[in-house]
Every structure is written in C-alpha cells, then in structure tokens.
Amino acid sequence: SKLPANRIGLWVQNQFTINNLWRLQPGLRFDWSGANHRSTVSPRVTVLFTASPSTNLKFAAGRYTQSPGYEKLVQSDFFLDLQGKQVENLLHQRSDHLILGIERKLSNGVATRIETFYKTFEDMIVGRLETETERLARIERYNFPSDLQASIPTDAIITSNPSNDARGNAYGFDIFVEKSAVAPS
C-alpha cells in the first residue's frame, strides 16, 4: 500500500567562537509532512569547551522528530494501517537528546570520543489497543464449543490502527576511536 505524501525539511546551523576556549553551535530544523499535514520546529545546540589543544568537552541538547510513514515500519515486527484520515490525526514522533562528551586527539592520528547520553521518546507511533466495545465484538464472533471456550483470547489486543500512545527513554554511552593515516616523516 502507498502513503502518498511530500516532506519538506529545512535547517540552519552556525558556529560562533565566543573566545579561544568556548564555541557555540546553535541550530534549528523545520519539518513538514504531507502524510499528516503537520509541521515541527526542532531547536538544537552544542557547546564546546577547549580544555587543551588536543581535548574538547562537549554538551549538546536537541529535539528530533519523525513524521508518520511506512518506511519507518520496514524493520518492525508489526503492521500499522496508515490509510485514510487516521494518519492525519497522528503527531510526529519526538525525542529530546542530552549529550555530554569528551573528544581527544592522541598521537599517531588516533582520535577518541566518549559520550554519555539521555534521550526521551514521546508520541511514538504504535498500534492502538482495542476498545472495550471492539474487544467484546471480537469475542462474540468466536463460535467455539464449550470445552474450548477457555482458549478464546479475551484480553484486549493491539490493532493495526496507529496511535501516539508510546513513550520511553534511553541512556547509555558511546565510545568512538578513529585512526587516520599518518604521512611518514
């Protein structure tokens, strides 16, 4: 099935050198999706402190969004029906990120970066849990003999109708090591 929709994304970012120790990188992103006819504005900022010629400390914060679309479901283990008016009621999924890190250039072209992060996730798109009316109508359709009645799934099930009902958070750290080619002396 197709979800015909155009998307527009515009962003601006700049870097300001405050003095020889501090740099500021503010940014702003605008996104519009034709799938749900909604737009988002996502501010972002990075602050860099030069602790030494080979070491930078970094703090970054920002909002990231993602509009509804089938391409986001490619690797999921469920199907959502994004047809019709129900997709227009969906909000963009959003995540706020906080990052604290250190970057260091070592000898022989080796650079390292260690970052710790915390991310929140809001309005995540998942299948809607069936209503009590839908649950009772589904159960009523079962025509099982009395000795098999106990095998009827009576709890509410997840439908293929999308909703923005999921949220969560993630935290952890990343370690990055890079080795660049060094020209022989």
XYZ file of C-alpha atoms in Angstrom:
185
model
C 0.000 0.000 0.000
C 1.153 3.573 -0.592
C 1.047 6.632 1.592
C 1.444 9.458 -0.915
C 2.990 12.417 0.839
C 5.652 15.008 0.333
C 8.005 16.068 3.073
C 9.917 19.295 3.488
C 12.878 19.764 5.789
C 14.831 22.968 6.272
C 17.595 23.543 8.773
C 20.105 26.164 9.722
C 23.163 25.818 11.921
C 26.034 28.137 12.691
C 29.113 28.143 14.871
C 30.144 31.110 16.967
C 33.542 31.401 18.593
C 32.968 33.144 21.904
C 36.669 33.227 22.826
C 39.671 30.934 22.414
C 38.106 28.371 24.808
C 34.369 28.386 24.041
C 32.369 27.714 20.851
C 28.605 27.664 20.447
C 26.752 25.825 17.661
C 23.029 26.688 17.677
C 20.695 25.181 15.124
C 17.059 24.982 14.173
C 15.227 22.468 11.977
C 11.766 22.816 10.420
C 9.918 19.763 9.084
C 6.548 19.473 7.353
C 4.864 16.219 6.357
C 2.107 15.804 3.807
C 1.122 12.487 5.413
C -0.396 14.154 8.472
C -0.261 17.802 7.310
C 1.731 18.823 10.386
C 4.944 20.721 10.962
C 7.545 20.698 13.714
C 10.326 23.025 14.799
C 13.311 21.381 16.449
C 15.904 23.513 18.261
C 19.407 22.152 18.850
C 22.551 23.494 20.478
C 26.109 22.307 21.060
C 28.581 23.966 23.412
C 32.265 23.103 23.008
C 34.964 23.916 25.559
C 38.615 23.600 24.517
C 40.306 22.174 27.603
C 43.649 21.799 25.804
C 44.897 21.864 22.190
C 44.033 18.162 21.931
C 40.933 17.941 24.172
C 37.396 19.290 23.798
C 34.484 18.926 26.191
C 31.066 18.869 24.583
C 27.492 19.439 25.741
C 24.669 19.062 23.247
C 20.890 19.194 23.530
C 18.237 18.993 20.878
C 14.832 17.887 19.747
C 14.463 15.383 16.921
C 11.202 14.438 15.202
C 9.983 11.840 12.740
C 6.776 12.016 10.729
C 4.481 9.008 10.185
C 5.389 6.766 7.245
C 5.606 3.149 6.149
C 9.386 3.394 5.700
C 9.702 3.590 9.481
C 7.912 0.241 9.794
C 10.181 -1.728 7.455
C 12.160 -3.370 10.262
C 9.362 -3.514 12.823
C 7.567 -6.654 13.891
C 4.071 -5.224 13.421
C 1.921 -3.594 10.754
C 0.110 -0.285 11.086
C -2.601 0.851 8.705
C -1.641 4.372 7.658
C -4.520 4.767 5.198
C -7.172 7.462 5.317
C -7.952 10.046 7.947
C -6.359 8.186 10.862
C -2.854 9.171 9.720
C -3.853 12.851 9.725
C -4.572 12.601 13.450
C -1.074 11.325 14.206
C 1.550 13.607 15.675
C 5.220 13.494 14.707
C 7.195 11.211 16.987
C 9.673 13.255 19.005
C 12.797 12.712 21.020
C 14.792 15.089 23.194
C 18.517 14.345 23.462
C 21.108 15.410 26.044
C 24.750 14.535 25.386
C 27.886 15.126 27.438
C 31.207 14.106 25.976
C 34.941 14.453 25.695
C 36.935 14.381 22.442
C 40.681 13.850 22.488
C 43.315 13.668 19.758
C 46.035 11.197 20.642
C 49.340 10.566 18.901
C 49.792 8.786 15.550
C 46.497 10.022 14.085
C 44.289 8.411 16.731
C 41.254 10.332 17.961
C 38.762 9.248 20.619
C 35.346 10.416 21.653
C 33.427 9.253 24.715
C 29.853 10.435 25.130
C 27.117 9.746 27.599
C 23.535 10.385 26.541
C 19.972 10.534 27.773
C 17.037 10.509 25.346
C 13.307 10.800 25.885
C 10.785 9.457 23.380
C 7.266 10.922 23.165
C 4.266 10.364 20.900
C 5.793 7.190 19.463
C 3.523 5.530 16.914
C 2.249 2.095 17.889
C -0.848 0.020 17.281
C -3.847 1.195 19.290
C -5.206 -1.142 21.961
C -8.739 -2.235 21.065
C -11.584 -0.547 22.935
C -13.885 -2.476 25.248
C -16.624 -2.370 22.578
C -14.216 -3.755 19.951
C -12.962 -6.438 22.367
C -16.489 -7.639 23.173
C -17.476 -7.654 19.473
C -14.370 -9.734 18.630
C -15.046 -12.257 21.406
C -18.687 -12.534 20.357
C -17.609 -13.706 16.872
C -15.942 -16.839 18.308
C -18.107 -19.915 17.904
C -16.160 -22.408 19.986
C -17.559 -25.498 21.705
C -17.903 -25.065 25.482
C -14.846 -27.221 26.240
C -12.682 -24.816 24.141
C -14.125 -21.542 25.497
C -11.124 -21.103 27.826
C -8.811 -20.820 24.783
C -10.535 -17.695 23.443
C -8.186 -14.694 23.796
C -10.259 -12.356 25.945
C -7.730 -9.655 26.811
C -7.655 -6.524 24.673
C -5.324 -6.926 21.686
C -3.241 -4.442 19.743
C -4.880 -3.335 16.498
C -3.287 -2.141 13.261
C -4.793 1.312 13.882
C -1.962 3.720 14.727
C -1.817 5.921 17.806
C 0.774 8.126 19.514
C 0.499 6.171 22.773
C 4.082 5.034 23.368
C 6.822 6.810 25.272
C 10.070 5.883 26.881
C 13.668 6.837 27.421
C 17.147 5.579 26.730
C 20.508 6.275 28.249
C 23.998 4.988 27.829
C 27.380 5.850 26.421
C 29.287 5.637 23.160
C 32.994 5.131 22.670
C 34.430 6.073 19.302
C 38.059 5.547 18.223
C 39.344 6.689 14.844
C 42.722 6.066 13.259
C 43.694 8.377 10.421
C 46.520 7.668 8.040
C 49.691 9.446 9.138
C 52.114 10.556 6.460
C 55.608 9.117 7.012
C 58.184 11.648 8.203
